């Protein structure tokens, strides 16, 4: 007991500085997650007391067509946007790594969209660009193509949001550029002496050396893409339309929780999303032993 008292006195200042973080962790993360897990097993509409229903909310997902639509839309968005965004980011990083003039200016210009890409203002701008009589429609009218409302068409609405995601390649690009700076120059000099061209140097030196960076960007972008919400909400006015073409998983979760007041069902959806992201991340970590090289 005396030992614990002495330890508390010696570390009291440290605990005092940690207190705001601990309060935030408990109040904003652990307690809400515990409450969400409990609500996922209840029928709760925010007005009446929660009623325990067991696994009913989880079973209901298998009989909900809109739920499967949201899963399909989200998977298409993740599968297309993440690889394409990483390839664009790596390509631009390779260009900027060639030692061109004004590198800092170009780096800032390419990075700025990442700061505003997911904001409400940019989503509204996207609506004006791809909407009926928008900027893209006016440009295409010079080539005889007119009248396409890219946002309101079920066949193109999702792809306008994928383009918006690609526009935010600045953040992974900066990380790729930092990784390229760490590749030893003598590896390229030795490869050049052995007669290896630029393509062989990329696949046998650059790419293997960048695999830890690629792995990091891949995990972060997949998690971020599964959580995409604002662009779909703004562009579709919160409906996920047209015809559920932009009904992201997070948007459908929001509709269930805060529009239809099915908080129990929304909580169950949130936990399924968390488990799905955890499983995918775990599979990526397991596969990383096969293709990620740490120079050991």
PDB file of C-alpha atoms in Angstrom:
ATOM      1  CA  UNK A   1       0.000   0.000   0.000  1.00  0.00           C
ATOM      2  CA  UNK A   2       2.817   2.365   0.889  1.00  0.00           C
ATOM      3  CA  UNK A   3       4.476   1.491  -2.437  1.00  0.00           C
ATOM      4  CA  UNK A   4       1.352   2.530  -4.354  1.00  0.00           C
ATOM      5  CA  UNK A   5       1.136   5.807  -2.449  1.00  0.00           C
ATOM      6  CA  UNK A   6       4.760   6.622  -3.219  1.00  0.00           C
ATOM      7  CA  UNK A   7       4.260   5.744  -6.893  1.00  0.00           C
ATOM      8  CA  UNK A   8       1.187   8.003  -7.060  1.00  0.00           C
ATOM      9  CA  UNK A   9       3.079  10.918  -5.475  1.00  0.00           C
ATOM     10  CA  UNK A  10       6.031  10.500  -7.832  1.00  0.00           C
ATOM     11  CA  UNK A  11       3.847  10.324 -10.954  1.00  0.00           C
ATOM     12  CA  UNK A  12       1.100  12.756  -9.934  1.00  0.00           C
ATOM     13  CA  UNK A  13       2.285  15.435 -12.362  1.00  0.00           C
ATOM     14  CA  UNK A  14       2.364  12.927 -15.242  1.00  0.00           C
ATOM     15  CA  UNK A  15      -1.181  11.783 -14.420  1.00  0.00           C
ATOM     16  CA  UNK A  16      -2.288  15.432 -14.300  1.00  0.00           C
ATOM     17  CA  UNK A  17      -1.020  16.077 -17.834  1.00  0.00           C
ATOM     18  CA  UNK A  18      -2.487  12.762 -19.034  1.00  0.00           C
ATOM     19  CA  UNK A  19      -5.892  13.527 -17.521  1.00  0.00           C
ATOM     20  CA  UNK A  20      -7.340  15.437 -20.533  1.00  0.00           C
ATOM     21  CA  UNK A  21      -6.368  12.605 -22.878  1.00  0.00           C
ATOM     22  CA  UNK A  22      -7.728   9.946 -20.515  1.00  0.00           C
ATOM     23  CA  UNK A  23     -11.008  11.850 -20.087  1.00  0.00           C
ATOM     24  CA  UNK A  24     -11.303  12.195 -23.855  1.00  0.00           C
ATOM     25  CA  UNK A  25     -10.498   8.519 -24.388  1.00  0.00           C
ATOM     26  CA  UNK A  26     -13.165   7.461 -21.910  1.00  0.00           C
ATOM     27  CA  UNK A  27     -15.802  10.060 -22.801  1.00  0.00           C
ATOM     28  CA  UNK A  28     -15.397  10.129 -26.586  1.00  0.00           C
ATOM     29  CA  UNK A  29     -14.229   6.611 -27.439  1.00  0.00           C
ATOM     30  CA  UNK A  30     -14.532   3.798 -24.872  1.00  0.00           C
ATOM     31  CA  UNK A  31     -17.885   4.709 -23.266  1.00  0.00           C
ATOM     32  CA  UNK A  32     -19.602   5.543 -26.625  1.00  0.00           C
ATOM     33  CA  UNK A  33     -18.263   2.302 -28.126  1.00  0.00           C
ATOM     34  CA  UNK A  34     -19.573   0.317 -25.163  1.00  0.00           C
ATOM     35  CA  UNK A  35     -22.961   2.045 -25.420  1.00  0.00           C
ATOM     36  CA  UNK A  36     -23.042   1.396 -29.185  1.00  0.00           C
ATOM     37  CA  UNK A  37     -22.268  -2.295 -28.655  1.00  0.00           C
ATOM     38  CA  UNK A  38     -25.118  -2.574 -26.136  1.00  0.00           C
ATOM     39  CA  UNK A  39     -27.564  -0.677 -28.393  1.00  0.00           C
ATOM     40  CA  UNK A  40     -26.728  -2.994 -31.307  1.00  0.00           C
ATOM     41  CA  UNK A  41     -28.575  -5.748 -29.376  1.00  0.00           C
ATOM     42  CA  UNK A  42     -31.603  -3.557 -28.668  1.00  0.00           C
ATOM     43  CA  UNK A  43     -34.522  -1.867 -30.368  1.00  0.00           C
ATOM     44  CA  UNK A  44     -33.961   1.811 -29.601  1.00  0.00           C
ATOM     45  CA  UNK A  45     -35.535   4.864 -31.271  1.00  0.00           C
ATOM     46  CA  UNK A  46     -34.106   7.632 -29.019  1.00  0.00           C
ATOM     47  CA  UNK A  47     -37.568   8.356 -27.533  1.00  0.00           C
ATOM     48  CA  UNK A  48     -38.496   5.136 -25.711  1.00  0.00           C
ATOM     49  CA  UNK A  49     -36.312   2.941 -23.481  1.00  0.00           C
ATOM     50  CA  UNK A  50     -34.153   0.428 -25.304  1.00  0.00           C
ATOM     51  CA  UNK A  51     -35.609  -3.092 -25.581  1.00  0.00           C
ATOM     52  CA  UNK A  52     -33.256  -6.090 -25.706  1.00  0.00           C
ATOM     53  CA  UNK A  53     -33.754  -7.996 -28.980  1.00  0.00           C
ATOM     54  CA  UNK A  54     -30.607 -10.102 -29.060  1.00  0.00           C
ATOM     55  CA  UNK A  55     -29.171 -10.689 -32.544  1.00  0.00           C
ATOM     56  CA  UNK A  56     -32.278  -9.433 -34.392  1.00  0.00           C
ATOM     57  CA  UNK A  57     -30.548  -6.320 -35.738  1.00  0.00           C
ATOM     58  CA  UNK A  58     -27.675  -8.393 -37.144  1.00  0.00           C
ATOM     59  CA  UNK A  59     -30.072 -10.952 -38.676  1.00  0.00           C
ATOM     60  CA  UNK A  60     -32.146  -8.144 -40.189  1.00  0.00           C
ATOM     61  CA  UNK A  61     -29.192  -7.099 -42.357  1.00  0.00           C
ATOM     62  CA  UNK A  62     -29.464 -10.351 -44.320  1.00  0.00           C
ATOM     63  CA  UNK A  63     -33.060  -9.436 -45.271  1.00  0.00           C
ATOM     64  CA  UNK A  64     -32.461  -5.758 -46.072  1.00  0.00           C
ATOM     65  CA  UNK A  65     -32.000  -5.031 -49.846  1.00  0.00           C
ATOM     66  CA  UNK A  66     -30.854  -1.454 -49.157  1.00  0.00           C
ATOM     67  CA  UNK A  67     -28.155  -2.789 -46.836  1.00  0.00           C
ATOM     68  CA  UNK A  68     -26.737  -4.970 -49.595  1.00  0.00           C
ATOM     69  CA  UNK A  69     -26.941  -2.023 -52.016  1.00  0.00           C
ATOM     70  CA  UNK A  70     -24.865   0.071 -49.615  1.00  0.00           C
ATOM     71  CA  UNK A  71     -22.316  -2.743 -49.270  1.00  0.00           C
ATOM     72  CA  UNK A  72     -22.066  -3.120 -53.055  1.00  0.00           C
ATOM     73  CA  UNK A  73     -21.659   0.653 -53.645  1.00  0.00           C
ATOM     74  CA  UNK A  74     -19.014   0.928 -50.933  1.00  0.00           C
ATOM     75  CA  UNK A  75     -17.023  -2.056 -52.199  1.00  0.00           C
ATOM     76  CA  UNK A  76     -17.024  -0.686 -55.769  1.00  0.00           C
ATOM     77  CA  UNK A  77     -15.877   2.675 -54.435  1.00  0.00           C
ATOM     78  CA  UNK A  78     -13.049   1.135 -52.376  1.00  0.00           C
ATOM     79  CA  UNK A  79     -11.882  -1.364 -55.026  1.00  0.00           C
ATOM     80  CA  UNK A  80     -11.636   1.308 -57.753  1.00  0.00           C
ATOM     81  CA  UNK A  81     -10.626   4.441 -55.865  1.00  0.00           C
ATOM     82  CA  UNK A  82      -7.875   3.068 -53.587  1.00  0.00           C
ATOM     83  CA  UNK A  83      -5.615   1.393 -56.217  1.00  0.00           C
ATOM     84  CA  UNK A  84      -6.190   4.228 -58.717  1.00  0.00           C
ATOM     85  CA  UNK A  85      -5.426   6.904 -56.132  1.00  0.00           C
ATOM     86  CA  UNK A  86      -2.220   5.151 -55.031  1.00  0.00           C
ATOM     87  CA  UNK A  87      -1.026   4.721 -58.625  1.00  0.00           C
ATOM     88  CA  UNK A  88      -1.616   8.410 -59.370  1.00  0.00           C
ATOM     89  CA  UNK A  89       0.112   9.402 -56.130  1.00  0.00           C
ATOM     90  CA  UNK A  90       3.133   7.191 -56.903  1.00  0.00           C
ATOM     91  CA  UNK A  91       3.336   8.452 -60.494  1.00  0.00           C
ATOM     92  CA  UNK A  92       3.297  12.109 -59.450  1.00  0.00           C
ATOM     93  CA  UNK A  93       5.828  11.401 -56.668  1.00  0.00           C
ATOM     94  CA  UNK A  94       8.178   9.802 -59.205  1.00  0.00           C
ATOM     95  CA  UNK A  95       7.903  12.883 -61.422  1.00  0.00           C
ATOM     96  CA  UNK A  96       8.535  15.271 -58.529  1.00  0.00           C
ATOM     97  CA  UNK A  97      11.504  13.170 -57.422  1.00  0.00           C
ATOM     98  CA  UNK A  98      13.361  13.959 -60.640  1.00  0.00           C
ATOM     99  CA  UNK A  99      14.721  17.167 -59.134  1.00  0.00           C
ATOM    100  CA  UNK A 100      12.680  19.674 -61.148  1.00  0.00           C
ATOM    101  CA  UNK A 101      12.649  23.400 -60.419  1.00  0.00           C
ATOM    102  CA  UNK A 102       9.928  24.723 -58.134  1.00  0.00           C
ATOM    103  CA  UNK A 103       9.497  21.348 -56.431  1.00  0.00           C
ATOM    104  CA  UNK A 104       8.115  22.908 -53.258  1.00  0.00           C
ATOM    105  CA  UNK A 105       5.487  24.842 -55.196  1.00  0.00           C
ATOM    106  CA  UNK A 106       4.340  21.772 -57.156  1.00  0.00           C
ATOM    107  CA  UNK A 107       4.307  19.701 -53.963  1.00  0.00           C
ATOM    108  CA  UNK A 108       2.087  22.259 -52.241  1.00  0.00           C
ATOM    109  CA  UNK A 109      -0.237  22.545 -55.248  1.00  0.00           C
ATOM    110  CA  UNK A 110      -0.738  18.789 -55.435  1.00  0.00           C
ATOM    111  CA  UNK A 111      -1.192  18.483 -51.666  1.00  0.00           C
ATOM    112  CA  UNK A 112      -3.822  21.218 -51.227  1.00  0.00           C
ATOM    113  CA  UNK A 113      -6.753  19.099 -52.590  1.00  0.00           C
ATOM    114  CA  UNK A 114      -6.108  16.579 -49.804  1.00  0.00           C
ATOM    115  CA  UNK A 115      -6.805  19.296 -47.258  1.00  0.00           C
ATOM    116  CA  UNK A 116     -10.177  20.230 -48.739  1.00  0.00           C
ATOM    117  CA  UNK A 117     -11.134  17.134 -50.753  1.00  0.00           C
ATOM    118  CA  UNK A 118     -13.664  15.660 -48.352  1.00  0.00           C
ATOM    119  CA  UNK A 119     -15.167  18.923 -47.197  1.00  0.00           C
ATOM    120  CA  UNK A 120     -18.713  20.139 -47.724  1.00  0.00           C
ATOM    121  CA  UNK A 121     -17.512  23.045 -49.890  1.00  0.00           C
ATOM    122  CA  UNK A 122     -15.683  20.761 -52.328  1.00  0.00           C
ATOM    123  CA  UNK A 123     -18.654  18.372 -52.457  1.00  0.00           C
ATOM    124  CA  UNK A 124     -20.884  21.311 -53.398  1.00  0.00           C
ATOM    125  CA  UNK A 125     -18.329  22.384 -55.997  1.00  0.00           C
ATOM    126  CA  UNK A 126     -18.351  18.829 -57.383  1.00  0.00           C
ATOM    127  CA  UNK A 127     -22.117  19.007 -57.680  1.00  0.00           C
ATOM    128  CA  UNK A 128     -21.779  22.166 -59.755  1.00  0.00           C
ATOM    129  CA  UNK A 129     -19.055  20.662 -61.951  1.00  0.00           C
ATOM    130  CA  UNK A 130     -20.864  17.416 -62.766  1.00  0.00           C
ATOM    131  CA  UNK A 131     -24.497  18.468 -62.354  1.00  0.00           C
ATOM    132  CA  UNK A 132     -26.959  19.343 -65.122  1.00  0.00           C
ATOM    133  CA  UNK A 133     -25.667  22.393 -67.096  1.00  0.00           C
ATOM    134  CA  UNK A 134     -22.486  22.131 -65.026  1.00  0.00           C
ATOM    135  CA  UNK A 135     -18.984  23.017 -66.137  1.00  0.00           C
ATOM    136  CA  UNK A 136     -18.238  19.566 -67.593  1.00  0.00           C
ATOM    137  CA  UNK A 137     -21.523  19.572 -69.494  1.00  0.00           C
ATOM    138  CA  UNK A 138     -20.741  23.009 -70.975  1.00  0.00           C
ATOM    139  CA  UNK A 139     -17.266  21.868 -72.054  1.00  0.00           C
ATOM    140  CA  UNK A 140     -18.652  18.736 -73.692  1.00  0.00           C
ATOM    141  CA  UNK A 141     -21.302  20.805 -75.469  1.00  0.00           C
ATOM    142  CA  UNK A 142     -18.509  22.214 -77.686  1.00  0.00           C
ATOM    143  CA  UNK A 143     -18.020  18.654 -78.964  1.00  0.00           C
ATOM    144  CA  UNK A 144     -21.712  18.076 -79.587  1.00  0.00           C
ATOM    145  CA  UNK A 145     -22.313  16.188 -76.316  1.00  0.00           C
ATOM    146  CA  UNK A 146     -24.977  17.845 -74.219  1.00  0.00           C
ATOM    147  CA  UNK A 147     -27.552  17.106 -71.591  1.00  0.00           C
ATOM    148  CA  UNK A 148     -25.687  14.572 -69.441  1.00  0.00           C
ATOM    149  CA  UNK A 149     -26.296  15.049 -65.716  1.00  0.00           C
ATOM    150  CA  UNK A 150     -23.390  13.068 -64.321  1.00  0.00           C
ATOM    151  CA  UNK A 151     -24.547  13.407 -60.708  1.00  0.00           C
ATOM    152  CA  UNK A 152     -28.182  12.432 -61.281  1.00  0.00           C
ATOM    153  CA  UNK A 153     -27.507   9.482 -63.589  1.00  0.00           C
ATOM    154  CA  UNK A 154     -27.415   6.065 -61.812  1.00  0.00           C
ATOM    155  CA  UNK A 155     -24.704   4.851 -64.193  1.00  0.00           C
ATOM    156  CA  UNK A 156     -22.292   7.759 -63.576  1.00  0.00           C
ATOM    157  CA  UNK A 157     -23.102   9.224 -60.136  1.00  0.00           C
ATOM    158  CA  UNK A 158     -20.791   6.889 -58.205  1.00  0.00           C
ATOM    159  CA  UNK A 159     -17.906   7.488 -60.606  1.00  0.00           C
ATOM    160  CA  UNK A 160     -18.078  11.257 -60.025  1.00  0.00           C
ATOM    161  CA  UNK A 161     -17.417  10.504 -56.339  1.00  0.00           C
ATOM    162  CA  UNK A 162     -14.550   8.188 -57.310  1.00  0.00           C
ATOM    163  CA  UNK A 163     -13.036  11.041 -59.342  1.00  0.00           C
ATOM    164  CA  UNK A 164     -13.387  13.239 -56.265  1.00  0.00           C
ATOM    165  CA  UNK A 165     -11.474  10.617 -54.254  1.00  0.00           C
ATOM    166  CA  UNK A 166      -8.732  10.436 -56.901  1.00  0.00           C
ATOM    167  CA  UNK A 167      -8.398  14.228 -56.725  1.00  0.00           C
ATOM    168  CA  UNK A 168      -7.217  13.819 -53.118  1.00  0.00           C
ATOM    169  CA  UNK A 169      -4.009  11.954 -53.961  1.00  0.00           C
ATOM    170  CA  UNK A 170      -1.794  14.575 -52.321  1.00  0.00           C
ATOM    171  CA  UNK A 171      -1.487  12.948 -48.908  1.00  0.00           C
ATOM    172  CA  UNK A 172      -0.172   9.532 -50.119  1.00  0.00           C
ATOM    173  CA  UNK A 173       1.926  11.364 -52.722  1.00  0.00           C
ATOM    174  CA  UNK A 174       3.814  13.247 -49.997  1.00  0.00           C
ATOM    175  CA  UNK A 175       4.507   9.968 -48.171  1.00  0.00           C
ATOM    176  CA  UNK A 176       5.672   8.292 -51.415  1.00  0.00           C
ATOM    177  CA  UNK A 177       7.947  11.260 -52.122  1.00  0.00           C
ATOM    178  CA  UNK A 178       9.498  10.975 -48.651  1.00  0.00           C
ATOM    179  CA  UNK A 179      10.052   7.250 -49.259  1.00  0.00           C
ATOM    180  CA  UNK A 180      11.709   7.891 -52.637  1.00  0.00           C
ATOM    181  CA  UNK A 181      14.168  10.263 -50.970  1.00  0.00           C
ATOM    182  CA  UNK A 182      15.297   7.399 -48.726  1.00  0.00           C
ATOM    183  CA  UNK A 183      16.227   4.999 -51.554  1.00  0.00           C
ATOM    184  CA  UNK A 184      20.078   4.849 -51.672  1.00  0.00           C
ATOM    185  CA  UNK A 185      21.498   6.429 -54.834  1.00  0.00           C
ATOM    186  CA  UNK A 186      24.299   3.854 -55.045  1.00  0.00           C
ATOM    187  CA  UNK A 187      21.722   1.148 -55.869  1.00  0.00           C
ATOM    188  CA  UNK A 188      20.738   3.039 -59.035  1.00  0.00           C
ATOM    189  CA  UNK A 189      24.405   3.714 -59.900  1.00  0.00           C
ATOM    190  CA  UNK A 190      25.252   0.007 -59.591  1.00  0.00           C
ATOM    191  CA  UNK A 191      22.201  -0.952 -61.667  1.00  0.00           C
ATOM    192  CA  UNK A 192      23.151   1.587 -64.359  1.00  0.00           C
ATOM    193  CA  UNK A 193      26.684   0.153 -64.553  1.00  0.00           C
ATOM    194  CA  UNK A 194      25.146  -3.328 -64.976  1.00  0.00           C
ATOM    195  CA  UNK A 195      23.084  -2.026 -67.885  1.00  0.00           C
ATOM    196  CA  UNK A 196      19.646  -1.920 -66.203  1.00  0.00           C
ATOM    197  CA  UNK A 197      17.219   0.550 -67.767  1.00  0.00           C
ATOM    198  CA  UNK A 198      14.750   2.801 -65.958  1.00  0.00           C
ATOM    199  CA  UNK A 199      11.952   0.228 -66.082  1.00  0.00           C
ATOM    200  CA  UNK A 200      14.107  -2.525 -64.568  1.00  0.00           C
ATOM    201  CA  UNK A 201      15.412  -0.100 -61.945  1.00  0.00           C
ATOM    202  CA  UNK A 202      11.834   0.740 -60.965  1.00  0.00           C
ATOM    203  CA  UNK A 203      10.665  -2.872 -60.591  1.00  0.00           C
ATOM    204  CA  UNK A 204      13.880  -4.237 -59.018  1.00  0.00           C
ATOM    205  CA  UNK A 205      14.941  -1.276 -56.834  1.00  0.00           C
ATOM    206  CA  UNK A 206      12.313   1.441 -56.425  1.00  0.00           C
ATOM    207  CA  UNK A 207       9.223  -0.725 -55.994  1.00  0.00           C
ATOM    208  CA  UNK A 208      10.752  -3.219 -53.492  1.00  0.00           C
ATOM    209  CA  UNK A 209      12.237  -0.367 -51.458  1.00  0.00           C
ATOM    210  CA  UNK A 210       8.866   1.388 -51.412  1.00  0.00           C
ATOM    211  CA  UNK A 211       6.784  -1.628 -50.361  1.00  0.00           C
ATOM    212  CA  UNK A 212       6.621  -0.534 -46.663  1.00  0.00           C
ATOM    213  CA  UNK A 213       5.347   2.877 -47.825  1.00  0.00           C
ATOM    214  CA  UNK A 214       2.896   1.258 -50.254  1.00  0.00           C
ATOM    215  CA  UNK A 215       1.625  -1.012 -47.476  1.00  0.00           C
ATOM    216  CA  UNK A 216       1.117   1.923 -45.103  1.00  0.00           C
ATOM    217  CA  UNK A 217      -0.701   4.001 -47.724  1.00  0.00           C
ATOM    218  CA  UNK A 218      -2.818   1.006 -48.762  1.00  0.00           C
ATOM    219  CA  UNK A 219      -4.043   0.316 -45.220  1.00  0.00           C
ATOM    220  CA  UNK A 220      -4.740   3.979 -44.471  1.00  0.00           C
ATOM    221  CA  UNK A 221      -6.556   4.630 -47.757  1.00  0.00           C
ATOM    222  CA  UNK A 222      -8.724   1.503 -47.437  1.00  0.00           C
ATOM    223  CA  UNK A 223      -9.808   2.500 -43.930  1.00  0.00           C
ATOM    224  CA  UNK A 224     -10.466   6.070 -45.084  1.00  0.00           C
ATOM    225  CA  UNK A 225     -12.450   4.915 -48.133  1.00  0.00           C
ATOM    226  CA  UNK A 226     -14.734   2.666 -46.070  1.00  0.00           C
ATOM    227  CA  UNK A 227     -15.519   5.717 -43.915  1.00  0.00           C
ATOM    228  CA  UNK A 228     -16.324   8.052 -46.850  1.00  0.00           C
ATOM    229  CA  UNK A 229     -19.539   9.942 -46.097  1.00  0.00           C
ATOM    230  CA  UNK A 230     -19.573  13.689 -46.785  1.00  0.00           C
ATOM    231  CA  UNK A 231     -19.303  13.677 -50.621  1.00  0.00           C
ATOM    232  CA  UNK A 232     -22.137  11.139 -51.011  1.00  0.00           C
ATOM    233  CA  UNK A 233     -24.307  12.986 -48.493  1.00  0.00           C
ATOM    234  CA  UNK A 234     -23.856  16.386 -50.156  1.00  0.00           C
ATOM    235  CA  UNK A 235     -24.012  15.271 -53.787  1.00  0.00           C
ATOM    236  CA  UNK A 236     -27.161  13.158 -53.234  1.00  0.00           C
ATOM    237  CA  UNK A 237     -28.734  15.531 -50.697  1.00  0.00           C
ATOM    238  CA  UNK A 238     -28.563  12.764 -48.112  1.00  0.00           C
ATOM    239  CA  UNK A 239     -30.668  10.296 -50.106  1.00  0.00           C
ATOM    240  CA  UNK A 240     -27.965   8.066 -51.588  1.00  0.00           C
ATOM    241  CA  UNK A 241     -29.658   8.499 -54.973  1.00  0.00           C
ATOM    242  CA  UNK A 242     -30.226   8.249 -57.775  1.00  0.00           C
ATOM    243  CA  UNK A 243     -31.580   4.711 -57.278  1.00  0.00           C
ATOM    244  CA  UNK A 244     -29.133   4.049 -54.408  1.00  0.00           C
ATOM    245  CA  UNK A 245     -26.191   4.628 -56.780  1.00  0.00           C
ATOM    246  CA  UNK A 246     -24.348   6.664 -54.113  1.00  0.00           C
ATOM    247  CA  UNK A 247     -25.757   4.930 -51.041  1.00  0.00           C
ATOM    248  CA  UNK A 248     -22.482   4.464 -49.175  1.00  0.00           C
ATOM    249  CA  UNK A 249     -22.459   2.195 -46.125  1.00  0.00           C
ATOM    250  CA  UNK A 250     -21.874   5.148 -43.800  1.00  0.00           C
ATOM    251  CA  UNK A 251     -24.680   7.141 -45.449  1.00  0.00           C
ATOM    252  CA  UNK A 252     -27.164   4.288 -45.019  1.00  0.00           C
ATOM    253  CA  UNK A 253     -26.004   3.926 -41.415  1.00  0.00           C
ATOM    254  CA  UNK A 254     -26.661   7.641 -40.889  1.00  0.00           C
ATOM    255  CA  UNK A 255     -30.119   7.344 -42.461  1.00  0.00           C
ATOM    256  CA  UNK A 256     -31.030   4.444 -40.184  1.00  0.00           C
ATOM    257  CA  UNK A 257     -29.748   6.170 -37.056  1.00  0.00           C
ATOM    258  CA  UNK A 258     -30.645   9.827 -37.484  1.00  0.00           C
ATOM    259  CA  UNK A 259     -33.418   9.869 -40.104  1.00  0.00           C
ATOM    260  CA  UNK A 260     -35.408   6.732 -39.268  1.00  0.00           C
ATOM    261  CA  UNK A 261     -34.264   6.642 -35.600  1.00  0.00           C
ATOM    262  CA  UNK A 262     -33.334   2.942 -35.772  1.00  0.00           C
ATOM    263  CA  UNK A 263     -30.380   3.449 -33.448  1.00  0.00           C
ATOM    264  CA  UNK A 264     -30.107  -0.230 -32.587  1.00  0.00           C
ATOM    265  CA  UNK A 265     -29.878  -1.245 -36.247  1.00  0.00           C
ATOM    266  CA  UNK A 266     -27.447   1.597 -36.985  1.00  0.00           C
ATOM    267  CA  UNK A 267     -25.248   0.510 -34.079  1.00  0.00           C
ATOM    268  CA  UNK A 268     -25.205  -3.058 -35.381  1.00  0.00           C
ATOM    269  CA  UNK A 269     -24.207  -1.752 -38.828  1.00  0.00           C
ATOM    270  CA  UNK A 270     -21.393   0.269 -37.258  1.00  0.00           C
ATOM    271  CA  UNK A 271     -19.990  -2.795 -35.497  1.00  0.00           C
ATOM    272  CA  UNK A 272     -20.174  -4.877 -38.671  1.00  0.00           C
ATOM    273  CA  UNK A 273     -18.237  -2.142 -40.488  1.00  0.00           C
ATOM    274  CA  UNK A 274     -15.642  -2.057 -37.711  1.00  0.00           C
ATOM    275  CA  UNK A 275     -15.215  -5.838 -37.844  1.00  0.00           C
ATOM    276  CA  UNK A 276     -14.985  -5.792 -41.665  1.00  0.00           C
ATOM    277  CA  UNK A 277     -12.238  -3.151 -41.583  1.00  0.00           C
ATOM    278  CA  UNK A 278     -10.428  -5.097 -38.844  1.00  0.00           C
ATOM    279  CA  UNK A 279     -10.575  -8.336 -40.866  1.00  0.00           C
ATOM    280  CA  UNK A 280      -9.363  -6.660 -44.070  1.00  0.00           C
ATOM    281  CA  UNK A 281      -6.555  -4.891 -42.186  1.00  0.00           C
ATOM    282  CA  UNK A 282      -5.570  -8.181 -40.533  1.00  0.00           C
ATOM    283  CA  UNK A 283      -5.465  -9.933 -43.926  1.00  0.00           C
ATOM    284  CA  UNK A 284      -3.277  -7.145 -45.304  1.00  0.00           C
ATOM    285  CA  UNK A 285      -0.873  -7.499 -42.368  1.00  0.00           C
ATOM    286  CA  UNK A 286      -0.701 -11.264 -42.893  1.00  0.00           C
ATOM    287  CA  UNK A 287      -0.095 -10.876 -46.633  1.00  0.00           C
ATOM    288  CA  UNK A 288       2.567  -8.218 -45.995  1.00  0.00           C
ATOM    289  CA  UNK A 289       4.983 -10.991 -44.948  1.00  0.00           C
ATOM    290  CA  UNK A 290       4.988 -12.111 -48.592  1.00  0.00           C
ATOM    291  CA  UNK A 291       5.468  -8.815 -50.444  1.00  0.00           C
ATOM    292  CA  UNK A 292       6.653  -6.068 -48.055  1.00  0.00           C
ATOM    293  CA  UNK A 293      10.439  -5.787 -47.740  1.00  0.00           C
ATOM    294  CA  UNK A 294      11.980  -4.051 -44.750  1.00  0.00           C
ATOM    295  CA  UNK A 295      15.604  -4.490 -45.839  1.00  0.00           C
ATOM    296  CA  UNK A 296      16.294  -7.249 -43.319  1.00  0.00           C
TER     297      UNK A 296
END
